[in-house]
Tab-separated table of C-alpha atoms in Angstrom:
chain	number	residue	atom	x	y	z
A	1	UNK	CA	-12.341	12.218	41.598
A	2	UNK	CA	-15.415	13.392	43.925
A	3	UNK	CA	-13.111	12.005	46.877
A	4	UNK	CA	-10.346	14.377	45.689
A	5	UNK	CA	-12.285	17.481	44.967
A	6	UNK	CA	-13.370	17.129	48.372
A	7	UNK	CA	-10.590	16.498	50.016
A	8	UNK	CA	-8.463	19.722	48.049
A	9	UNK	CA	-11.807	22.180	48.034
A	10	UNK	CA	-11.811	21.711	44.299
A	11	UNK	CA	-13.711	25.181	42.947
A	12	UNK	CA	-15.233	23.409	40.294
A	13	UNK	CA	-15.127	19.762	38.760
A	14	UNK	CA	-17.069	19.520	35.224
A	15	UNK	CA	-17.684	16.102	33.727
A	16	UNK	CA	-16.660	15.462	29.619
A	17	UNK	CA	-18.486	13.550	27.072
A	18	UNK	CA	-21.944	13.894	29.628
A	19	UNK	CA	-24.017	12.921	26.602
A	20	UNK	CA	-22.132	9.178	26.905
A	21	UNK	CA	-23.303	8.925	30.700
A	22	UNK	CA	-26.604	7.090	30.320
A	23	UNK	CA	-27.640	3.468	30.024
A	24	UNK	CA	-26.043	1.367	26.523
A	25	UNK	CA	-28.649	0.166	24.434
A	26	UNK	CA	-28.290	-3.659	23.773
A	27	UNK	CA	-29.040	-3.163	20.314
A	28	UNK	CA	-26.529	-0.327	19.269
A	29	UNK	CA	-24.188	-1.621	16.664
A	30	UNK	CA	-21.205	-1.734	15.930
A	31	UNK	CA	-20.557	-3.400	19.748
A	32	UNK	CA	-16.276	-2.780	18.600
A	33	UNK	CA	-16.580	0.380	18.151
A	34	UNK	CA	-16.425	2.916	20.743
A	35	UNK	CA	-20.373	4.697	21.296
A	36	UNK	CA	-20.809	8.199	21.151
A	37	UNK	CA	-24.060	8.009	22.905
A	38	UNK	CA	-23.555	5.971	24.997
A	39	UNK	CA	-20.703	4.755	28.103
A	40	UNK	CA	-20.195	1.197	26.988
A	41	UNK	CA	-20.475	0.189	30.501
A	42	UNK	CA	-23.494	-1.271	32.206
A	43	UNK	CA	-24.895	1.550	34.093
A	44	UNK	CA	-28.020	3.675	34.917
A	45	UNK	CA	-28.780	6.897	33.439
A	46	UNK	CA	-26.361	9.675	34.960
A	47	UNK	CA	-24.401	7.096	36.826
A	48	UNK	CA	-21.454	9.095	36.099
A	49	UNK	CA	-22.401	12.438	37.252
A	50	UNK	CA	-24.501	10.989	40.529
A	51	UNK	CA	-21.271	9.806	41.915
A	52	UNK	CA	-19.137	12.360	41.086
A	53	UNK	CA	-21.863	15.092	42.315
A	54	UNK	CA	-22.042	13.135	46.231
A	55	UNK	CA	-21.943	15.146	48.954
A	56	UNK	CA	-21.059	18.283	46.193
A	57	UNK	CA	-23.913	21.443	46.540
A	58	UNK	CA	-22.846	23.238	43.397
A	59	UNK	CA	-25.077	23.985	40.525
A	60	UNK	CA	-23.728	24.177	36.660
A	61	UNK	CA	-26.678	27.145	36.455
A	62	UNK	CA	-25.490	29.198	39.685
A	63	UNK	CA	-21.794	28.781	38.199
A	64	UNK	CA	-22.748	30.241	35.538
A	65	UNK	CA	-23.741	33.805	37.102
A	66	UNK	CA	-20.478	34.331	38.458
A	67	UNK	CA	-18.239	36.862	36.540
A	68	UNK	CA	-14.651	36.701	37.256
A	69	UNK	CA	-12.194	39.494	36.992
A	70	UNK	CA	-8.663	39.438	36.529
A	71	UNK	CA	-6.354	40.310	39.226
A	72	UNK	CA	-4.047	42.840	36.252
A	73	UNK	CA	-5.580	46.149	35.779
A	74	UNK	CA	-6.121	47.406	32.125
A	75	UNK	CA	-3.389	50.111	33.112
A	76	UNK	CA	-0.581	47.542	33.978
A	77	UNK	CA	-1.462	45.628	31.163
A	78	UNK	CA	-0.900	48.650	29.004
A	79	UNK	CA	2.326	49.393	30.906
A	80	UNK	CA	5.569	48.741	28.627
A	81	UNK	CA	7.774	45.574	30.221
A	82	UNK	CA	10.609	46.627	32.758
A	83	UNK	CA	14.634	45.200	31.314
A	84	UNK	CA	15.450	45.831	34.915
A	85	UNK	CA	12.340	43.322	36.167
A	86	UNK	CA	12.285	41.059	33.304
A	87	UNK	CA	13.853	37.644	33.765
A	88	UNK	CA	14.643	37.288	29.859
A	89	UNK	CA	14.744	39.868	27.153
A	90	UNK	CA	12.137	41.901	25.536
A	91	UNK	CA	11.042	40.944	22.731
A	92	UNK	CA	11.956	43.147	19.576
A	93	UNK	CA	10.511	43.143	15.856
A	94	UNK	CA	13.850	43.240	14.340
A	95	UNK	CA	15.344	40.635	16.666
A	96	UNK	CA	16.186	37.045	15.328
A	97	UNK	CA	15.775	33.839	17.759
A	98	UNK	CA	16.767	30.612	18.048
A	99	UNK	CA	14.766	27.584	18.881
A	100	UNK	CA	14.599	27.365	23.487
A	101	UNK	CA	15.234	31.508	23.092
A	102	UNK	CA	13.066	32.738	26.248
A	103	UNK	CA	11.685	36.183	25.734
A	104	UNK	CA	9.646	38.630	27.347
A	105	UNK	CA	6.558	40.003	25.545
A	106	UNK	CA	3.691	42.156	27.293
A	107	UNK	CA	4.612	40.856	30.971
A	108	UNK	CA	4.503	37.150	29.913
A	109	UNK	CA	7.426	35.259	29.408
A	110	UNK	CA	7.456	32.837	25.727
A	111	UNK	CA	9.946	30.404	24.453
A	112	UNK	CA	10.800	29.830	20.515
A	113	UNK	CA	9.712	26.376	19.208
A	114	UNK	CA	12.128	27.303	15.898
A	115	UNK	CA	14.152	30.016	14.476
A	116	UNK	CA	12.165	32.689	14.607
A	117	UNK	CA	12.188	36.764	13.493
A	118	UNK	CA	9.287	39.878	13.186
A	119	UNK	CA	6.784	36.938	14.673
A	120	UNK	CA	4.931	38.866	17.629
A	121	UNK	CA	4.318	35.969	20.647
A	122	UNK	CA	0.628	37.038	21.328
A	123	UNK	CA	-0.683	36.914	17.556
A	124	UNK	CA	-3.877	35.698	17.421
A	125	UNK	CA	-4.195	32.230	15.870
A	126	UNK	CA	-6.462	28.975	14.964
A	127	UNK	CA	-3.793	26.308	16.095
A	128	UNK	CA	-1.069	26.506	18.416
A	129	UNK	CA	1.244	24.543	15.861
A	130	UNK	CA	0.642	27.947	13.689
A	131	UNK	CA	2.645	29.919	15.980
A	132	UNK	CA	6.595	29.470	16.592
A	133	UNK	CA	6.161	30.780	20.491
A	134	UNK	CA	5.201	28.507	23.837
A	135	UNK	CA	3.542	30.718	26.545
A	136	UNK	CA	4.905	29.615	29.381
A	137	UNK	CA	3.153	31.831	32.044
A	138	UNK	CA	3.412	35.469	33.530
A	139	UNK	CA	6.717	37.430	34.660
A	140	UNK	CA	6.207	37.125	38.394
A	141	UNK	CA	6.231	39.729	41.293
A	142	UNK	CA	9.975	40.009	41.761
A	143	UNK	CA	11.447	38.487	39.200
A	144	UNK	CA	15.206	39.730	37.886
A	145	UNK	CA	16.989	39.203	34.701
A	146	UNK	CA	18.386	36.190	34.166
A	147	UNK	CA	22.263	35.995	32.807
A	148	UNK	CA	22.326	35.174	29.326
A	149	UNK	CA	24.976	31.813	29.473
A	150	UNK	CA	28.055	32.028	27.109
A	151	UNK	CA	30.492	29.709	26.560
A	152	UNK	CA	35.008	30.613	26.727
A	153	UNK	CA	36.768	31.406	23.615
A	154	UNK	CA	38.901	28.410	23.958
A	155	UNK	CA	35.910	25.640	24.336
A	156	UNK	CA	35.445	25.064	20.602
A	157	UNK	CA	37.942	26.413	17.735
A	158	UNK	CA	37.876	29.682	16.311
A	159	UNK	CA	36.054	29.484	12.564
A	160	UNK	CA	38.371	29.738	9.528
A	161	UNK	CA	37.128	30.679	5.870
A	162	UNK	CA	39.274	28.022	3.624
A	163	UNK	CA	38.235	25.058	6.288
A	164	UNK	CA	36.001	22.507	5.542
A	165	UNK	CA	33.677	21.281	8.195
A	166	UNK	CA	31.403	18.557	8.666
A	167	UNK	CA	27.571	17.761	10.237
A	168	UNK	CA	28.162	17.922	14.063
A	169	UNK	CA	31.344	19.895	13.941
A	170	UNK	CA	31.528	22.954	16.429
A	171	UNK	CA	33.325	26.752	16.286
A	172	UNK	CA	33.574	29.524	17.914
A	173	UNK	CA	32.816	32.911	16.010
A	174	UNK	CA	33.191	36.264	17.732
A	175	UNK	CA	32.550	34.724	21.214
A	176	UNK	CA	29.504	32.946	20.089
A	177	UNK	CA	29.465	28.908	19.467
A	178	UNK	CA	27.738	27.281	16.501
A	179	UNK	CA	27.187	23.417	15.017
A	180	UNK	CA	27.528	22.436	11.107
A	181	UNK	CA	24.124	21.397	10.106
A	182	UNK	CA	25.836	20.270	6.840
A	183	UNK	CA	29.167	20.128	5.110
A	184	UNK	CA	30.652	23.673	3.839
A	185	UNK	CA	33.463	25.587	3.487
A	186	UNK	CA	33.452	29.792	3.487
A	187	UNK	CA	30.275	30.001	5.195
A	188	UNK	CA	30.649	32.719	7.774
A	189	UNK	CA	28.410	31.734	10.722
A	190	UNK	CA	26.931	34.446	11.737
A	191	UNK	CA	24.683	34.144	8.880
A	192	UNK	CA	22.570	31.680	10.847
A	193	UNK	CA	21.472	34.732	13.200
A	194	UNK	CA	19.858	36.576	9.826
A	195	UNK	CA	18.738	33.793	7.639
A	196	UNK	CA	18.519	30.635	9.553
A	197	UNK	CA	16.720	28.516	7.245
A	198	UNK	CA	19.605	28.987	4.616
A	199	UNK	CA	22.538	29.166	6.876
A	200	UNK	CA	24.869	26.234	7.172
A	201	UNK	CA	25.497	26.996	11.154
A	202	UNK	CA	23.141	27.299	13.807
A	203	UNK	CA	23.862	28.517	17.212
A	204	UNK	CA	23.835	26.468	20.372
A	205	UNK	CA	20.881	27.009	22.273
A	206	UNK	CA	20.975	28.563	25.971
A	207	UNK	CA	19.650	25.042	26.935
A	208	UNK	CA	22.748	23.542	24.915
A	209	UNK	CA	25.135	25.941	26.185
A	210	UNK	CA	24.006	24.894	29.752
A	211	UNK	CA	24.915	21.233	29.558
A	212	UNK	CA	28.367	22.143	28.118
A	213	UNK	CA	28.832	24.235	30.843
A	214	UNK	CA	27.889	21.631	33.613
A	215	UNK	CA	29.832	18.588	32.183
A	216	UNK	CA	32.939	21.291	32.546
């Protein structure tokens, strides 16, 4: 690691668990379980940190002086996003998206982990399972919109109300595919765009939509 951070001009290298680095006492027990005071390996106090500090001049203290700023003013932060620079769509209170929808929310660009509606992508949280979005990083300098991928009329049959369908079976309902998640009959599926939880369709993801698309 020291060899590395020298050789890429590493801005900073911290070392975890530092209260481990320092010589095991023989007499700590239990010997199977893993210390939290000590390294488990025989070694000299700071072993760790000597040899990853070599030939390094930084101080933790002197790091800790330096402010940073970003490189966004408050003003374009504040600015409304852009349809015409945004590579996915904006997101909306009232819209409803599926699990892979990309979005656009506050110049940074999210993806649904589930079915998802009224949920704002930057709400603060405790745990990251809490929220359905993924940040997946900022909408970058040039950027376009990205075509949203749909699939012909003709790939999947059109749905009919007095058919029965099965798990796994596919249609195709005002230009829009969807999968049976369970048996029915006279369940219109464009339901699954309102109420996904209760719907008997969902609809194929862009993700899913893409691999038809390229086996064609």
């Amino acid at each position: 690691m020291n060899q590395f951070a020298q050789k890429v001009q590493l801005g900073r290298m911290s070392m975890w668990s530092a209260n481990r680095d320092r010589k095991s006492n023989p007499d700590y027990l239990p010997t199977a379980l893993v210390s939290d005071i000590y390294s488990g390996v025989e070694q000299e106090n700071q072993a760790f940190a000597q040899q990853l500090q070599k030939n390094l001049t930084g101080k933790i203290a002197e790091s800790a002086k330096l402010v940073t700023a970003s490189d966004i003013t408050k003003d374009e932060l504040q600015k409304p996003d852009d349809p015409a620079t945004s590579p996915y769509p904006i997101w909306s209170k009232e819209g409803v998206y599926l699990a892979q929808t990309k979005i656009v929310w506050r110049h940074n660009v999210y993806e649904a982990k589930w079915w998802t509606k009224g949920d704002p992508p930057d709400s603060p949280i405790l745990r990251a399972e809490e929220t359905p979005w993924q940040l997946l990083g900022p909408v970058l300098p040039g950027e376009k919109p990205l075509p949203q991928l749909t699939l012909p009329e003709e790939t999947y049959p059109k749905w009919a109300e007095e058919t029965i369908y099965k798990a796994g079976q596919r249609v195709m309902f005002e230009g829009i595919a969807y999968e049976a998640k369970w048996w029915n009959k006279n369940e219109n599926p464009e339901v699954a765009l309102t109420n996904f939880e209760t719907s008997a369709w969902k609809a194929l993801s862009q993700e899913e939509i893409k691999t038809i698309l390229e086996e064609k």
